Short mmCIF file of C-alpha atoms and ligand atoms in Angstrom, two decimals:
data_model
loop_
_atom_site.label_atom_id
_atom_site.label_comp_id
_atom_site.label_asym_id
_atom_site.label_seq_id
_atom_site.Cartn_x
_atom_site.Cartn_y
_atom_site.Cartn_z
CA MET A 151 -49.50 6.62 9.63
CA ARG A 152 -48.33 3.53 11.39
CA GLU A 153 -51.27 3.71 13.71
CA LYS A 154 -53.64 3.84 10.72
CA LEU A 155 -52.04 0.75 9.19
CA ALA A 156 -52.29 -1.11 12.48
CA ARG A 157 -55.97 -0.24 12.72
CA TRP A 158 -56.58 -1.54 9.20
CA ILE A 159 -54.80 -4.76 10.00
CA VAL A 160 -56.91 -5.27 13.10
CA ILE A 161 -60.12 -4.65 11.13
CA LEU A 162 -58.98 -7.05 8.41
CA LEU A 163 -58.13 -9.72 10.96
CA LEU A 164 -61.52 -9.27 12.57
CA LEU A 165 -63.24 -9.57 9.22
CA VAL A 166 -61.37 -12.76 8.34
CA THR A 167 -62.24 -14.24 11.74
CA VAL A 168 -65.94 -13.38 11.36
CA MET A 169 -66.02 -14.91 7.87
CA GLY A 170 -64.27 -18.04 9.09
CA VAL A 171 -66.70 -18.48 11.95
CA ALA A 172 -69.66 -17.94 9.62
CA ALA A 173 -68.36 -20.56 7.17
CA ALA A 174 -67.74 -23.06 9.95
CA TRP A 175 -71.22 -22.35 11.29
CA LYS A 176 -72.81 -23.02 7.94
CA ALA A 177 -70.82 -26.20 7.45
CA ARG A 178 -71.84 -27.32 10.92
CA SER A 179 -75.53 -26.74 10.30
CA ASP A 180 -75.30 -28.64 7.00
CA GLU A 181 -73.32 -31.41 8.60
CA GLY A 182 -75.33 -34.42 9.61
CA ILE A 183 -78.08 -33.62 7.15
CA LEU A 184 -79.02 -36.45 4.85
CA HIS A 185 -79.89 -35.23 1.35
CA ALA A 186 -82.25 -37.25 -0.79
CA ARG A 187 -81.99 -36.97 -4.55
CA LEU A 188 -83.21 -39.01 -7.51
CA PRO A 189 -80.77 -41.89 -8.02
CA GLU A 190 -79.51 -40.41 -11.29
CA HIS A 191 -78.56 -37.29 -9.34
CA GLY A 192 -76.73 -39.04 -6.56
CA GLY A 193 -79.37 -40.79 -4.46
CA TRP A 194 -78.63 -40.42 -0.76
CA ILE A 195 -75.88 -38.01 0.21
CA PRO A 196 -74.06 -39.22 2.20
CA GLY A 197 -74.75 -42.83 1.31
CA ASP A 198 -73.10 -44.33 4.35
CA LEU A 199 -73.90 -43.49 7.94
CA ARG A 200 -72.50 -44.75 11.21
CA ALA A 201 -74.07 -45.57 14.53
CA THR A 202 -73.35 -47.43 17.74
CA VAL A 203 -75.50 -49.97 19.50
CA GLY A 204 -77.39 -48.39 22.38
CA GLN A 205 -76.84 -44.82 21.19
CA PRO A 206 -79.85 -43.28 19.44
CA LEU A 207 -79.01 -41.98 15.97
CA THR A 208 -80.97 -38.89 14.99
CA ILE A 209 -81.00 -38.15 11.27
CA ARG A 210 -82.15 -34.84 9.83
CA MET A 211 -83.19 -35.14 6.22
CA THR A 212 -84.24 -32.99 3.32
CA SER A 213 -84.92 -33.56 -0.37
CA ASP A 214 -83.15 -31.71 -3.14
CA ASP A 215 -85.76 -32.59 -5.76
CA VAL A 216 -88.99 -34.58 -5.39
CA THR A 217 -90.66 -36.22 -2.40
CA HIS A 218 -88.79 -39.26 -1.15
CA SER A 219 -89.27 -41.44 1.87
CA PHE A 220 -86.84 -42.99 4.34
CA ALA A 221 -86.98 -46.45 5.91
CA VAL A 222 -84.42 -48.92 7.25
CA GLY A 223 -84.56 -52.51 6.04
CA GLN A 224 -85.46 -55.31 8.47
CA MET A 225 -86.50 -52.74 11.03
CA ASP A 226 -90.01 -52.36 12.33
CA MET A 227 -90.52 -48.68 11.59
CA GLN A 228 -92.82 -46.25 9.85
CA ALA A 229 -91.32 -44.77 6.68
CA VAL A 230 -90.62 -41.03 7.00
CA ASN A 231 -91.57 -38.67 4.17
CA ILE A 232 -88.91 -36.28 2.94
CA ASN A 233 -90.27 -33.25 1.12
CA PRO A 234 -88.20 -30.80 -0.92
CA GLY A 235 -87.29 -27.68 1.05
CA GLU A 236 -88.45 -29.17 4.34
CA MET A 237 -86.58 -30.84 7.15
CA SER A 238 -87.63 -34.25 8.40
CA GLU A 239 -86.20 -36.05 11.36
CA VAL A 240 -86.01 -39.63 12.54
CA THR A 241 -84.36 -41.23 15.54
CA LEU A 242 -83.19 -44.81 15.25
CA ASN A 243 -82.15 -47.26 17.93
CA PHE A 244 -80.03 -50.26 17.07
CA ASP A 245 -79.77 -53.22 19.39
CA ARG A 246 -77.50 -55.30 17.18
CA PRO A 247 -74.29 -54.38 15.41
CA GLY A 248 -74.07 -54.93 11.67
CA LYS A 249 -74.64 -53.34 8.32
CA TYR A 250 -78.15 -52.00 7.82
CA THR A 251 -79.62 -50.78 4.57
CA PHE A 252 -81.76 -47.70 4.37
CA TYR A 253 -83.85 -47.06 1.31
CA CYS A 254 -86.49 -44.90 -0.31
CA THR A 255 -90.00 -46.34 -0.16
CA ARG A 256 -91.54 -43.99 -2.69
CA TRP A 257 -91.59 -44.62 -6.43
CA CYS A 258 -89.72 -41.48 -7.41
CA GLY A 259 -88.60 -42.77 -10.83
CA ALA A 260 -87.60 -45.84 -12.83
CA ASP A 261 -84.37 -46.16 -10.89
CA HIS A 262 -86.09 -45.59 -7.57
CA TRP A 263 -85.01 -48.92 -6.07
CA ARG A 264 -81.36 -47.91 -6.47
CA MET A 265 -81.92 -45.32 -3.76
CA ARG A 266 -80.22 -47.21 -0.99
CA GLY A 267 -77.57 -46.44 1.57
CA THR A 268 -75.96 -48.20 4.50
CA ILE A 269 -75.71 -47.66 8.22
CA GLU A 270 -72.68 -49.30 9.76
CA VAL A 271 -73.58 -50.06 13.36
CA SER A 272 -70.72 -50.96 15.63
CA GLY A 273 -71.23 -52.81 18.86
CA ALA A 274 -70.69 -51.49 22.32
CA GLY A 275 -68.48 -54.51 22.86
CA MET A 276 -70.84 -56.80 24.71
CA GLU A 277 -72.90 -58.30 21.89
CA GLU A 278 -72.44 -61.63 20.24
CA PRO A 279 -71.36 -61.07 16.67
CA VAL A 280 -74.07 -61.96 14.14
CA LYS A 281 -73.33 -65.39 12.74
CA TYR A 282 -73.12 -65.60 8.98
CA GLU A 283 -75.49 -68.12 7.53
CA PRO A 284 -75.42 -68.79 3.80
CA PRO A 285 -78.76 -68.10 2.09
CA LEU A 286 -81.19 -70.96 1.75
CA TYR A 287 -80.76 -71.49 -1.98
CA LEU A 288 -77.03 -72.03 -1.49
CA ARG A 289 -77.60 -74.42 1.40
CA LEU A 290 -79.96 -76.38 -0.84
CA GLY A 291 -77.50 -76.18 -3.73
CA LEU A 292 -80.05 -74.59 -6.06
CA ASP A 293 -79.09 -72.68 -9.18
CA ILE A 294 -81.55 -69.82 -9.07
CA ASP A 295 -80.49 -68.60 -12.50
CA ALA A 296 -81.32 -71.87 -14.24
CA GLU A 297 -84.32 -71.91 -16.56
CA HIS A 298 -87.31 -73.56 -14.99
CA HIS A 299 -90.27 -74.79 -16.95
CA ALA A 300 -93.21 -76.73 -15.60
CA GLN A 301 -93.47 -80.13 -17.24
CA PHE A 302 -97.07 -80.50 -16.18
CA LEU A 303 -99.84 -77.94 -16.18
CA PRO A 304 -103.33 -78.01 -14.68
CA SER A 305 -106.35 -77.69 -16.96
CA GLN A 306 -108.07 -75.37 -14.47
CA GLU A 307 -106.93 -73.25 -11.52
CA PRO A 308 -106.07 -75.66 -8.69
CA SER A 309 -108.15 -75.06 -5.57
CA ALA A 310 -106.94 -75.61 -2.02
CA ALA A 311 -110.55 -75.88 -0.86
CA ARG A 312 -111.28 -78.76 -3.23
CA GLY A 313 -107.95 -80.30 -2.23
CA ALA A 314 -108.92 -80.07 1.45
CA ARG A 315 -111.78 -82.47 0.80
CA LEU A 316 -109.19 -85.06 -0.24
CA GLU A 317 -106.84 -84.19 2.60
CA HIS A 318 -107.09 -87.67 4.14
CA ARG A 319 -105.60 -89.11 0.95
CA LEU A 320 -102.50 -86.91 0.96
CA PRO A 321 -99.38 -88.64 2.32
CA GLN A 322 -97.91 -86.50 5.08
CA GLN A 323 -94.52 -85.91 3.52
CA TYR A 324 -96.06 -83.61 0.89
CA THR A 325 -97.15 -81.06 3.44
CA SER A 326 -93.80 -80.67 5.22
CA TRP A 327 -91.87 -77.41 5.07
CA GLU A 328 -88.81 -79.16 3.65
CA TYR A 329 -90.86 -80.60 0.85
CA TYR A 330 -92.51 -77.28 0.08
CA ILE A 331 -89.37 -75.18 -0.21
CA SER A 332 -87.50 -77.61 -2.46
CA HIS A 333 -90.17 -78.69 -4.95
CA SER A 334 -91.85 -76.88 -7.78
CA PRO A 335 -95.62 -77.45 -7.96
CA SER A 336 -95.10 -79.27 -11.25
CA SER A 337 -92.62 -81.72 -9.71
CA ALA A 338 -94.87 -82.17 -6.68
CA TRP A 339 -97.75 -83.01 -8.98
CA GLN A 340 -95.57 -85.48 -10.87
CA GLU A 341 -94.69 -87.27 -7.62
CA LEU A 342 -98.35 -87.37 -6.63
CA ARG A 343 -99.21 -88.79 -10.05
CA ASN A 344 -96.58 -91.50 -9.63
CA ASP A 345 -97.83 -92.35 -6.16
CA ARG A 346 -99.62 -95.72 -6.43
CA SER A 347 -101.88 -94.97 -3.49
CA LEU A 348 -103.38 -92.05 -5.40
CA SER A 349 -103.85 -93.71 -8.77
CA ASP A 350 -107.63 -93.50 -8.52
CA LEU A 351 -107.56 -89.69 -8.35
CA SER A 352 -107.88 -87.56 -11.47
CA ASP A 353 -105.17 -85.22 -12.70
CA ALA A 354 -107.27 -82.24 -11.59
CA GLU A 355 -107.77 -83.71 -8.14
CA LEU A 356 -104.04 -84.12 -7.73
CA TRP A 357 -103.53 -80.48 -8.69
CA ASP A 358 -106.05 -79.56 -6.01
CA LEU A 359 -104.03 -81.60 -3.52
CA ALA A 360 -100.88 -79.75 -4.60
CA ALA A 361 -102.70 -76.43 -4.04
CA TYR A 362 -103.79 -77.71 -0.64
CA ALA A 363 -100.19 -78.66 0.27
CA TRP A 364 -98.95 -75.20 -0.86
CA ALA A 365 -101.74 -73.51 1.11
CA GLN A 366 -100.39 -75.09 4.30
CA HIS A 367 -97.39 -72.77 3.97
CA SER A 368 -99.36 -69.78 2.73
CA PRO A 369 -101.80 -68.89 5.50
CA PRO A 370 -104.14 -65.92 4.87
CA GLU A 371 -102.10 -63.57 7.10
CA ALA A 372 -98.92 -64.31 5.13
CA VAL A 373 -100.72 -63.80 1.82
CA GLN A 374 -102.08 -60.51 3.08
CA THR A 375 -98.66 -59.33 4.28
CA GLY A 376 -97.17 -60.41 0.96
CA ALA A 377 -99.87 -58.57 -0.99
CA GLY A 378 -99.09 -55.33 0.83
CA LEU A 379 -95.35 -55.65 0.29
CA TYR A 380 -95.91 -56.56 -3.34
CA LYS A 381 -98.06 -53.52 -4.02
CA GLU A 382 -95.49 -51.21 -2.48
CA ASN A 383 -92.28 -52.74 -3.80
CA CYS A 384 -92.93 -54.97 -6.77
CA ALA A 385 -96.05 -53.90 -8.67
CA ALA A 386 -94.34 -50.99 -10.44
CA CYS A 387 -92.30 -53.53 -12.41
CA HIS A 388 -94.23 -56.80 -12.20
CA GLY A 389 -97.66 -55.17 -12.54
CA GLU A 390 -100.58 -54.91 -10.13
CA THR A 391 -101.98 -58.10 -11.58
CA GLY A 392 -98.63 -59.87 -11.67
CA ASP A 393 -98.51 -59.94 -15.45
CA GLY A 394 -95.13 -58.24 -15.69
CA GLU A 395 -96.65 -55.05 -17.12
CA GLY A 396 -95.86 -52.57 -14.37
CA VAL A 397 -95.61 -48.87 -15.13
CA PHE A 398 -91.82 -49.11 -15.18
CA ALA A 399 -91.65 -52.37 -17.14
CA ASN A 400 -91.20 -50.56 -20.45
CA GLU A 401 -88.45 -48.37 -19.12
CA LEU A 402 -86.71 -51.51 -17.96
CA ALA A 403 -86.95 -53.43 -21.20
CA GLY A 404 -83.76 -53.09 -23.18
CA ASP A 405 -82.32 -50.70 -20.62
CA THR A 406 -78.58 -51.14 -20.89
CA HIS A 407 -77.44 -48.94 -18.05
CA ALA A 408 -77.64 -51.74 -15.51
CA LEU A 409 -74.64 -51.48 -13.25
CA ASP A 410 -72.64 -54.36 -14.66
CA GLY A 411 -73.41 -53.62 -18.29
CA HIS A 412 -75.93 -56.42 -18.77
CA ALA A 413 -79.07 -55.52 -20.61
CA THR A 414 -82.06 -55.72 -18.33
CA THR A 415 -84.89 -58.04 -19.21
CA THR A 416 -88.63 -57.75 -18.82
CA PRO A 417 -90.08 -58.45 -15.36
CA THR A 418 -91.35 -61.97 -14.79
CA ASP A 419 -95.03 -62.55 -15.49
CA PHE A 420 -96.26 -64.27 -12.32
CA SER A 421 -99.45 -65.38 -14.04
CA ASP A 422 -97.40 -67.44 -16.52
CA GLU A 423 -98.10 -70.94 -15.25
CA GLU A 424 -95.46 -72.69 -17.29
CA HIS A 425 -92.84 -70.47 -15.70
CA MET A 426 -94.16 -70.27 -12.16
CA LEU A 427 -95.30 -73.87 -11.66
CA GLY A 428 -91.76 -74.91 -12.56
CA ALA A 429 -90.24 -72.86 -9.73
CA ALA A 430 -89.50 -74.21 -6.26
CA PRO A 431 -90.34 -71.75 -3.45
CA ALA A 432 -86.66 -71.66 -2.43
CA VAL A 433 -85.77 -70.49 -5.96
CA LEU A 434 -88.25 -67.60 -5.73
CA HIS A 435 -87.01 -66.85 -2.21
CA GLY A 436 -83.41 -66.81 -3.48
CA LYS A 437 -84.27 -64.57 -6.44
CA ILE A 438 -85.98 -62.10 -4.16
CA ILE A 439 -83.13 -61.85 -1.66
CA ARG A 440 -80.27 -61.92 -4.18
CA GLY A 441 -81.93 -60.22 -7.14
CA GLY A 442 -81.13 -60.84 -10.78
CA MET A 443 -77.62 -59.39 -10.66
CA GLY A 444 -77.93 -57.10 -13.63
CA THR A 445 -81.26 -58.24 -15.07
CA GLY A 446 -83.16 -55.34 -13.55
CA MET A 447 -84.53 -57.42 -10.66
CA PRO A 448 -83.36 -55.66 -7.47
CA TYR A 449 -82.06 -57.57 -4.44
CA TRP A 450 -84.19 -57.38 -1.33
CA GLY A 451 -82.14 -59.40 1.13
CA PRO A 452 -81.11 -56.45 3.32
CA ILE A 453 -84.58 -54.91 3.11
CA PHE A 454 -87.03 -57.63 4.14
CA THR A 455 -87.01 -60.05 7.04
CA ASP A 456 -87.06 -63.72 6.11
CA GLU A 457 -90.68 -63.86 7.19
CA GLN A 458 -91.54 -61.05 4.81
CA VAL A 459 -89.75 -62.77 1.93
CA TRP A 460 -91.73 -65.98 2.53
CA ALA A 461 -94.91 -63.91 2.72
CA LEU A 462 -94.07 -62.51 -0.71
CA VAL A 463 -93.49 -66.02 -2.05
CA SER A 464 -96.87 -67.10 -0.63
CA TYR A 465 -98.49 -64.13 -2.30
CA LEU A 466 -96.88 -64.98 -5.65
CA TRP A 467 -98.55 -68.42 -5.56
CA THR A 468 -101.96 -66.77 -5.50
CA TYR A 469 -101.42 -66.05 -9.20
CA GLN A 470 -101.45 -69.83 -9.74
CA PHE A 471 -103.51 -71.31 -6.94
CA ASN A 472 -106.83 -70.49 -5.37
CA PHE A 473 -106.03 -70.59 -1.66
CA SER A 474 -109.51 -69.54 -0.60
CA MET A 475 -110.98 -72.15 1.69
CA GLU A 476 -114.49 -71.54 0.46
CA VAL A 477 -115.58 -74.30 -1.86
CA THR A 478 -117.03 -72.77 -4.98
CA GLN A 479 -117.64 -75.94 -6.93
C1 HEC B 13 -87.14 -52.53 -11.01
C2 HEC B 13 -88.05 -53.56 -11.45
C3 HEC B 13 -88.36 -54.70 -10.54
C4 HEC B 13 -88.83 -54.64 -9.26
C5 HEC B 13 -89.12 -53.40 -8.44
C6 HEC B 13 -89.03 -55.99 -8.84
N1 HEC B 13 -88.68 -56.85 -9.81
FE1 HEC B 13 -88.75 -58.89 -9.70
N2 HEC B 13 -87.93 -59.03 -11.55
C7 HEC B 13 -87.64 -57.96 -12.37
C8 HEC B 13 -87.10 -58.46 -13.61
C9 HEC B 13 -86.62 -57.62 -14.77
C10 HEC B 13 -87.10 -59.88 -13.51
C11 HEC B 13 -86.66 -60.90 -14.59
C12 HEC B 13 -85.20 -61.12 -14.58
C13 HEC B 13 -84.75 -62.03 -13.48
O1 HEC B 13 -85.40 -63.05 -13.23
O2 HEC B 13 -83.73 -61.72 -12.86
C14 HEC B 13 -87.62 -60.19 -12.20
C15 HEC B 13 -87.74 -61.47 -11.70
C16 HEC B 13 -88.30 -61.80 -10.49
C17 HEC B 13 -88.42 -63.14 -9.97
C18 HEC B 13 -87.86 -64.37 -10.62
C19 HEC B 13 -88.88 -65.37 -11.03
C20 HEC B 13 -88.22 -66.62 -11.52
O3 HEC B 13 -88.96 -67.46 -11.95
O4 HEC B 13 -87.01 -66.77 -11.49
C21 HEC B 13 -89.06 -63.06 -8.77
C22 HEC B 13 -89.45 -64.18 -7.84
C23 HEC B 13 -89.32 -61.66 -8.55
N3 HEC B 13 -88.85 -60.92 -9.59
C24 HEC B 13 -89.96 -61.16 -7.42
C25 HEC B 13 -90.03 -59.81 -7.13
C26 HEC B 13 -90.59 -59.31 -5.90
C27 HEC B 13 -91.22 -60.16 -4.82
C28 HEC B 13 -90.44 -57.96 -5.94
C29 HEC B 13 -90.82 -56.96 -4.88
C30 HEC B 13 -90.32 -57.17 -3.56
C31 HEC B 13 -89.83 -57.62 -7.19
N4 HEC B 13 -89.60 -58.75 -7.89
C32 HEC B 13 -89.53 -56.32 -7.59
C33 HEC B 13 -87.81 -56.62 -12.08
C34 HEC B 13 -88.26 -56.11 -10.87
CU1 CU B 14 -87.59 -43.07 -4.29
#
């Protein structure tokens, strides 16, 4: 009798052990897997990862609903597709400590851009800490939320090619980087109009000179880079043609579930000259990196390099200026 009981206890103990091992095994195999879900169903799980400089981080990923895609901001990498029911893998190498943002690059829904997570990368001890630099718009003391309207508008699309023919008339200060970032095209035109040395030029010619000055900071490669980034990240809201009529624009309008309770507004129409010609490049740059803070305009600061943000700004000007260097008239 006692022997029988002892045998049962041993079997029970064995069973419990086997079950425990199996559970631990399952947890282990699920551990370290990054799950991608639509933002309304949790987004990335887990949303925060850790890594160390100099130690490759391998991430295994799967989707719990639709196809998503994984990329890390400010990192030169190919986005990795994540299909439901399949396992994807990526190995990342970090050479600088800091907080990185990973995000989904696929338009999986209206809230797609909320699909972001962070990777906290700690240093191996040797690296210089990254110095904090305030964003440009703060350094320039610009209020990027202020209304901006162009006071002056061109009667036809300004052309950099036509402006180039008058290049010798353009005082040098107008083509500097400092001038470009801190002036709206409308205010630049006003200063050109008030410039005595240019009083013989027509209003249209001065607009062409403004387009020429802007083109100096929007070379074809930057415009092309900006166009690609725009198509992938911005067109769904702002529209392929920049008119603010992207496929998700309607879902945005009047949407009140923005994180801080503000109602979102409609995406800016980049072809609206009164609006855009009143904006200084540094204001657009600031809006892109900081976002609208509750308006529905996402922040892209942790996603794009500064060069990419300026490329986007250059691209946005193509809705106002003809940068083509071929003279058409
Ligand atoms: C989820 C929708 C959405 C996406 C995606 C989006 N935007 Fe916006 N954007 C908006 C909305 C809404 C506004 C208007 C409210 C505001 O200005 O904050 C706006 C405003 C802006 C402005 C402000 C213009 C001004 O005059 O102040 C800029 C610049 C801009 N977006 C650039 C971009 C760029 C570049 C991208 C892509 C990298 C992008 N947006 C992606 C919704 C979006
Ligand atoms: Cu997505």
